[in-house]
Tab-separated table of C-alpha atoms and ligand atoms in Angstrom:
chain	number	residue	atom	x	y	z
A	262	MET	CA	82.856	248.402	-13.581
A	263	ILE	CA	80.472	248.232	-10.683
A	264	ALA	CA	78.729	244.941	-10.058
A	265	LEU	CA	75.141	245.676	-9.148
A	266	SER	CA	73.608	242.437	-7.974
A	267	LYS	CA	70.066	243.798	-8.166
A	268	TYR	CA	70.499	245.774	-11.366
A	269	PRO	CA	67.114	245.820	-13.074
A	270	SER	CA	66.770	243.739	-16.216
A	271	VAL	CA	65.141	245.262	-19.291
A	272	GLU	CA	61.937	243.211	-18.945
A	273	ASN	CA	61.388	244.039	-15.314
A	274	GLN	CA	60.497	247.542	-14.296
A	275	PRO	CA	63.063	248.563	-11.685
A	276	SER	CA	61.663	248.802	-8.213
A	277	ASN	CA	62.142	252.010	-6.288
A	278	ASP	CA	64.878	250.296	-4.351
A	279	ASP	CA	66.844	249.444	-7.471
A	280	GLN	CA	66.521	252.971	-8.776
A	281	THR	CA	67.893	254.551	-5.633
A	282	SER	CA	70.673	251.995	-5.485
A	283	VAL	CA	71.724	252.936	-9.035
A	284	GLN	CA	71.695	256.609	-7.987
A	285	ARG	CA	73.781	255.828	-4.920
A	286	PHE	CA	76.434	253.953	-6.884
A	287	LYS	CA	76.607	256.807	-9.373
A	288	MET	CA	76.874	259.347	-6.533
A	289	VAL	CA	79.771	257.440	-4.989
A	290	GLU	CA	81.658	256.888	-8.248
A	291	GLU	CA	81.287	260.398	-9.614
A	292	GLN	CA	81.179	262.694	-6.592
A	293	ILE	CA	83.167	260.794	-3.995
A	294	ALA	CA	85.589	258.195	-5.399
A	295	GLY	CA	85.924	260.475	-8.441
A	296	ARG	CA	87.220	263.246	-6.174
A	297	GLY	CA	89.801	261.099	-4.478
A	298	VAL	CA	88.086	259.546	-1.440
A	299	LYS	CA	89.602	256.049	-1.186
A	300	ASP	CA	88.454	254.561	2.139
A	301	SER	CA	86.392	251.584	1.010
A	302	ARG	CA	84.388	251.581	4.255
A	303	VAL	CA	83.216	255.131	3.566
A	304	LEU	CA	82.401	254.312	-0.058
A	305	ASP	CA	80.532	251.132	0.930
A	306	ALA	CA	78.535	252.920	3.633
A	307	MET	CA	77.432	255.598	1.210
A	308	ARG	CA	76.493	253.023	-1.444
A	309	LYS	CA	74.309	251.332	1.146
A	310	ILE	CA	72.520	254.068	3.127
A	311	PRO	CA	69.212	255.262	1.618
A	312	ARG	CA	70.023	258.982	1.707
A	313	HIS	CA	66.633	259.825	0.147
A	314	LEU	CA	64.941	258.781	3.405
A	315	PHE	CA	66.820	261.517	5.262
A	316	VAL	CA	65.162	264.346	3.296
A	317	GLU	CA	61.525	265.327	2.944
A	318	ASN	CA	59.411	263.742	0.202
A	319	SER	CA	59.496	266.692	-2.156
A	320	LEU	CA	63.330	266.610	-2.208
A	321	LYS	CA	63.785	262.850	-2.638
A	322	GLY	CA	64.528	263.272	-6.339
A	323	ARG	CA	67.524	265.455	-5.457
A	324	ALA	CA	68.828	263.378	-2.545
A	325	TYR	CA	71.782	261.982	-4.536
A	326	GLY	CA	72.757	265.304	-6.126
A	327	ASP	CA	76.106	267.006	-5.599
A	328	HIS	CA	74.892	269.561	-3.041
A	329	PRO	CA	73.564	270.018	0.482
A	330	LEU	CA	69.772	270.037	0.898
A	331	PRO	CA	67.479	271.782	3.362
A	332	ILE	CA	66.016	269.764	6.241
A	333	ASP	CA	63.610	271.107	8.879
A	334	GLU	CA	64.138	274.265	10.928
A	335	GLY	CA	66.396	275.976	8.373
A	336	GLN	CA	69.150	273.378	8.752
A	337	THR	CA	70.896	271.314	6.077
A	338	ILE	CA	72.028	267.787	5.295
A	339	SER	CA	75.622	268.141	4.068
A	340	GLN	CA	76.728	267.551	0.487
A	341	PRO	CA	77.583	263.838	0.036
A	342	TYR	CA	81.215	264.619	-0.787
A	343	VAL	CA	81.665	266.650	2.397
A	344	VAL	CA	80.250	263.783	4.492
A	345	ALA	CA	82.703	261.370	2.847
A	346	TRP	CA	85.660	263.747	3.092
A	347	MET	CA	85.140	264.395	6.806
A	348	THR	CA	84.540	260.732	7.610
A	349	GLU	CA	87.649	259.556	5.766
A	350	ALA	CA	89.778	262.244	7.434
A	351	LEU	CA	88.893	260.839	10.863
A	352	ASN	CA	90.841	257.678	10.004
A	353	LEU	CA	88.380	255.502	11.917
A	354	LYS	CA	88.817	251.994	13.277
A	355	SER	CA	85.952	249.527	13.639
A	356	SER	CA	86.418	249.532	17.421
A	357	ASP	CA	86.103	253.360	17.680
A	358	ARG	CA	83.510	255.292	19.665
A	359	VAL	CA	82.647	258.554	17.925
A	360	LEU	CA	80.873	261.712	19.072
A	361	GLU	CA	78.950	263.811	16.544
A	362	ILE	CA	77.793	267.356	17.273
A	363	GLY	CA	74.778	268.301	15.112
A	364	THR	CA	72.660	265.219	14.362
A	365	GLY	CA	70.518	267.103	11.829
A	366	SER	CA	68.912	264.523	9.548
A	367	GLY	CA	70.943	261.661	11.061
A	368	TYR	CA	72.676	260.845	7.745
A	369	GLN	CA	76.240	261.482	8.932
A	370	ALA	CA	75.527	259.430	12.073
A	371	ALA	CA	74.392	256.521	9.884
A	372	VAL	CA	77.569	256.716	7.778
A	373	LEU	CA	79.660	256.615	10.952
A	374	ALA	CA	77.601	253.775	12.400
A	375	GLU	CA	78.376	251.585	9.374
A	376	ILE	CA	82.090	251.967	10.115
A	377	VAL	CA	82.592	252.178	13.884
A	378	LYS	CA	81.360	250.411	17.003
A	379	GLU	CA	79.395	253.213	18.674
A	380	VAL	CA	78.129	256.639	17.627
A	381	TYR	CA	76.920	259.309	20.055
A	382	SER	CA	75.151	262.226	18.390
A	383	VAL	CA	74.006	265.443	20.081
A	384	GLU	CA	71.438	267.840	18.551
A	385	ILE	CA	70.270	271.159	19.999
A	386	ARG	CA	66.948	271.259	18.106
A	387	GLU	CA	64.561	268.823	19.729
A	388	GLY	CA	62.354	268.288	16.676
A	389	LEU	CA	65.352	267.329	14.543
A	390	LYS	CA	66.720	265.043	17.220
A	391	ASP	CA	63.384	263.226	17.549
A	392	LYS	CA	62.950	262.802	13.811
A	393	ALA	CA	66.507	261.531	13.269
A	394	HIS	CA	66.172	259.191	16.243
A	395	ARG	CA	62.978	257.665	14.817
A	396	LEU	CA	64.482	257.168	11.361
A	397	LEU	CA	67.744	255.677	12.638
A	398	ASN	CA	65.745	253.255	14.779
A	399	LYS	CA	63.577	252.312	11.853
A	400	LEU	CA	66.672	251.622	9.762
A	401	GLY	CA	67.907	249.328	12.526
A	402	TYR	CA	70.923	251.253	13.827
A	403	LYS	CA	71.433	249.880	17.303
A	404	ASN	CA	74.864	251.451	17.744
A	405	ILE	CA	73.727	255.100	17.596
A	406	LYS	CA	72.661	257.025	20.682
A	407	THR	CA	71.145	260.488	20.213
A	408	LYS	CA	70.633	263.252	22.742
A	409	TYR	CA	68.834	266.616	22.771
A	410	ALA	CA	71.358	269.040	24.271
A	411	ASP	CA	73.895	271.749	23.507
A	412	GLY	CA	76.748	269.844	21.880
A	413	TYR	CA	79.221	272.551	22.905
A	414	PHE	CA	79.547	270.563	26.126
A	415	GLY	CA	79.989	267.202	24.381
A	416	TRP	CA	78.573	264.098	26.074
A	417	GLU	CA	80.495	263.715	29.306
A	418	GLN	CA	78.817	260.462	30.316
A	419	TYR	CA	80.340	258.530	27.401
A	420	ALA	CA	83.665	260.377	27.131
A	421	PRO	CA	86.437	260.006	26.145
A	422	PHE	CA	85.921	259.461	22.412
A	423	ASP	CA	88.295	258.159	19.739
A	424	ALA	CA	86.988	260.751	17.310
A	425	ILE	CA	84.695	263.801	17.331
A	426	ILE	CA	82.952	265.308	14.314
A	427	ILE	CA	81.362	268.743	14.507
A	428	THR	CA	78.883	269.404	11.713
A	429	ALA	CA	78.014	273.028	12.550
A	430	SER	CA	80.385	275.959	12.090
A	431	VAL	CA	82.052	277.682	15.015
A	432	ASN	CA	84.815	280.269	15.468
A	433	HIS	CA	86.769	278.290	18.077
A	434	ILE	CA	87.094	274.665	19.189
A	435	PRO	CA	84.812	274.151	22.184
A	436	PRO	CA	87.203	273.312	25.084
A	437	PRO	CA	84.904	270.577	26.495
A	438	LEU	CA	85.258	268.688	23.198
A	439	ILE	CA	89.047	268.767	23.366
A	440	LYS	CA	88.785	267.445	26.905
A	441	GLN	CA	86.514	264.601	25.814
A	442	LEU	CA	88.896	263.505	23.045
A	443	LYS	CA	91.206	260.550	23.789
A	444	GLU	CA	94.953	260.846	23.544
A	445	GLY	CA	95.672	260.164	19.856
A	446	GLY	CA	92.048	261.029	19.040
A	447	ARG	CA	90.969	263.031	15.984
A	448	LEU	CA	88.483	265.898	15.848
A	449	ILE	CA	87.162	267.507	12.683
A	450	ILE	CA	85.466	270.903	12.685
A	451	PRO	CA	84.387	273.655	10.263
A	452	LEU	CA	86.307	276.452	11.919
A	453	GLY	CA	85.970	280.161	11.182
A	454	ASN	CA	83.476	282.908	10.508
A	455	THR	CA	80.070	281.296	10.917
A	456	LEU	CA	78.360	283.800	8.570
A	457	TYR	CA	80.435	282.904	5.519
A	458	TYR	CA	82.914	280.140	4.829
A	459	GLN	CA	84.964	278.109	7.227
A	460	THR	CA	88.102	275.998	7.032
A	461	LEU	CA	87.577	272.322	7.600
A	462	THR	CA	90.154	271.638	10.284
A	463	LEU	CA	91.481	268.297	11.498
A	464	VAL	CA	92.888	268.265	15.007
A	465	THR	CA	94.812	265.359	16.558
A	466	LYS	CA	95.470	265.263	20.297
A	467	ILE	CA	99.085	264.181	20.829
A	468	SER	CA	100.688	264.269	24.292
A	469	ASN	CA	97.979	266.731	25.287
A	470	GLU	CA	98.969	269.096	22.487
A	471	LEU	CA	96.963	269.716	19.337
A	472	ASP	CA	98.277	268.951	15.894
A	473	VAL	CA	96.224	271.050	13.472
A	474	VAL	CA	95.776	270.484	9.723
A	475	GLN	CA	93.670	272.813	7.567
A	476	MET	CA	91.905	270.783	4.913
A	477	GLY	CA	89.964	273.253	2.779
A	478	GLY	CA	86.985	275.583	2.537
A	479	VAL	CA	83.450	274.585	3.558
A	480	ALA	CA	80.174	276.320	4.440
A	481	PHE	CA	78.178	274.936	7.354
A	482	VAL	CA	75.190	276.278	9.294
A	483	PRO	CA	76.304	277.919	12.547
A	484	MET	CA	76.560	276.227	15.912
A	485	ILE	CA	74.090	277.888	18.298
A	486	GLY	CA	73.814	277.820	22.085
A	487	GLU	CA	76.922	278.358	24.185
A	488	ALA	CA	79.120	278.787	21.066
A	489	LYS	CA	77.269	282.043	20.314
A	490	GLN	CA	78.076	283.561	23.712
A	491	LYS	CA	81.821	283.376	23.138
B	687	SAH	N1	75.191	266.059	10.427
B	687	SAH	C1	73.912	266.485	9.900
B	687	SAH	C2	73.928	267.883	9.328
B	687	SAH	C3	74.019	268.866	10.377
B	687	SAH	S1	73.456	270.493	10.074
B	687	SAH	C4	73.367	265.523	8.881
B	687	SAH	O1	74.030	264.542	8.547
B	687	SAH	O2	72.233	265.737	8.429
B	687	SAH	C5	73.989	271.143	11.622
B	687	SAH	C6	73.183	270.691	12.790
B	687	SAH	O3	73.825	271.168	13.967
B	687	SAH	C7	71.766	271.262	12.819
B	687	SAH	O4	70.849	270.236	12.917
B	687	SAH	C8	71.766	272.144	14.056
B	687	SAH	O5	70.518	272.194	14.721
B	687	SAH	C9	72.825	271.495	14.899
B	687	SAH	N2	73.400	272.341	15.934
B	687	SAH	C10	73.646	273.669	15.918
B	687	SAH	N3	74.185	274.083	17.070
B	687	SAH	C11	74.291	272.973	17.856
B	687	SAH	C12	74.766	272.749	19.185
B	687	SAH	N4	75.243	273.732	19.944
B	687	SAH	N5	74.704	271.492	19.684
B	687	SAH	C13	74.204	270.458	18.917
B	687	SAH	N6	73.743	270.626	17.669
B	687	SAH	C14	73.782	271.865	17.145
């Protein structure tokens, strides 16, 4: 049983806040914990973050559904389960500094920011970067820095990172990202044909070699910029 401290009583009409919190708990139990994600920090973060604020008004009613949703400029906010799966796979510590490529709506950055010390997120579409930056500020995330740039090149100034998450598909691992990963660091990436499906791939840097684990099929929007030239 889930203890919902603010669960609406029968007499009182639930506030909007209570309603979304009920939806969030249901999302986590059914779509995420129900599919085997166990990391309590990931589950707690996703019970807390108001995902409906990361999508446009007309889609708010579907924000807790088991699917990705469109955001501006033909991009997408990932399916909740995929966000949880990727985050758990990174095996994060609270002291970690994490780089995200593809800020999009900012939702994944918020999930990371609930778990780790610092999040650095790079977005190649300026409008998306600005919007996510405003929302994350409004929600009070002081440990997220965003930047408008081609994430293929990482964020040299703050490297090296304990973990790197790439949320756009690409047919190879950008070499600058491997360089900016700490020894023992983890990198997760949807790797493969960017027109169709990719394989979610977890890479660990050990003694300057890469240990690679293929996790399963995913479909992400393509990485643009330098990645397209290769
Ligand atoms: N993590 C996001 C979803 C990302 S969708 C979320 O939680 O909402 C993929 C994002 O990657 C898009 O916003 C797209 O503009 C961005 N992107 C594509 N190519 C990129 C690149 N080379 N550098 C940085 N961001 C890129």
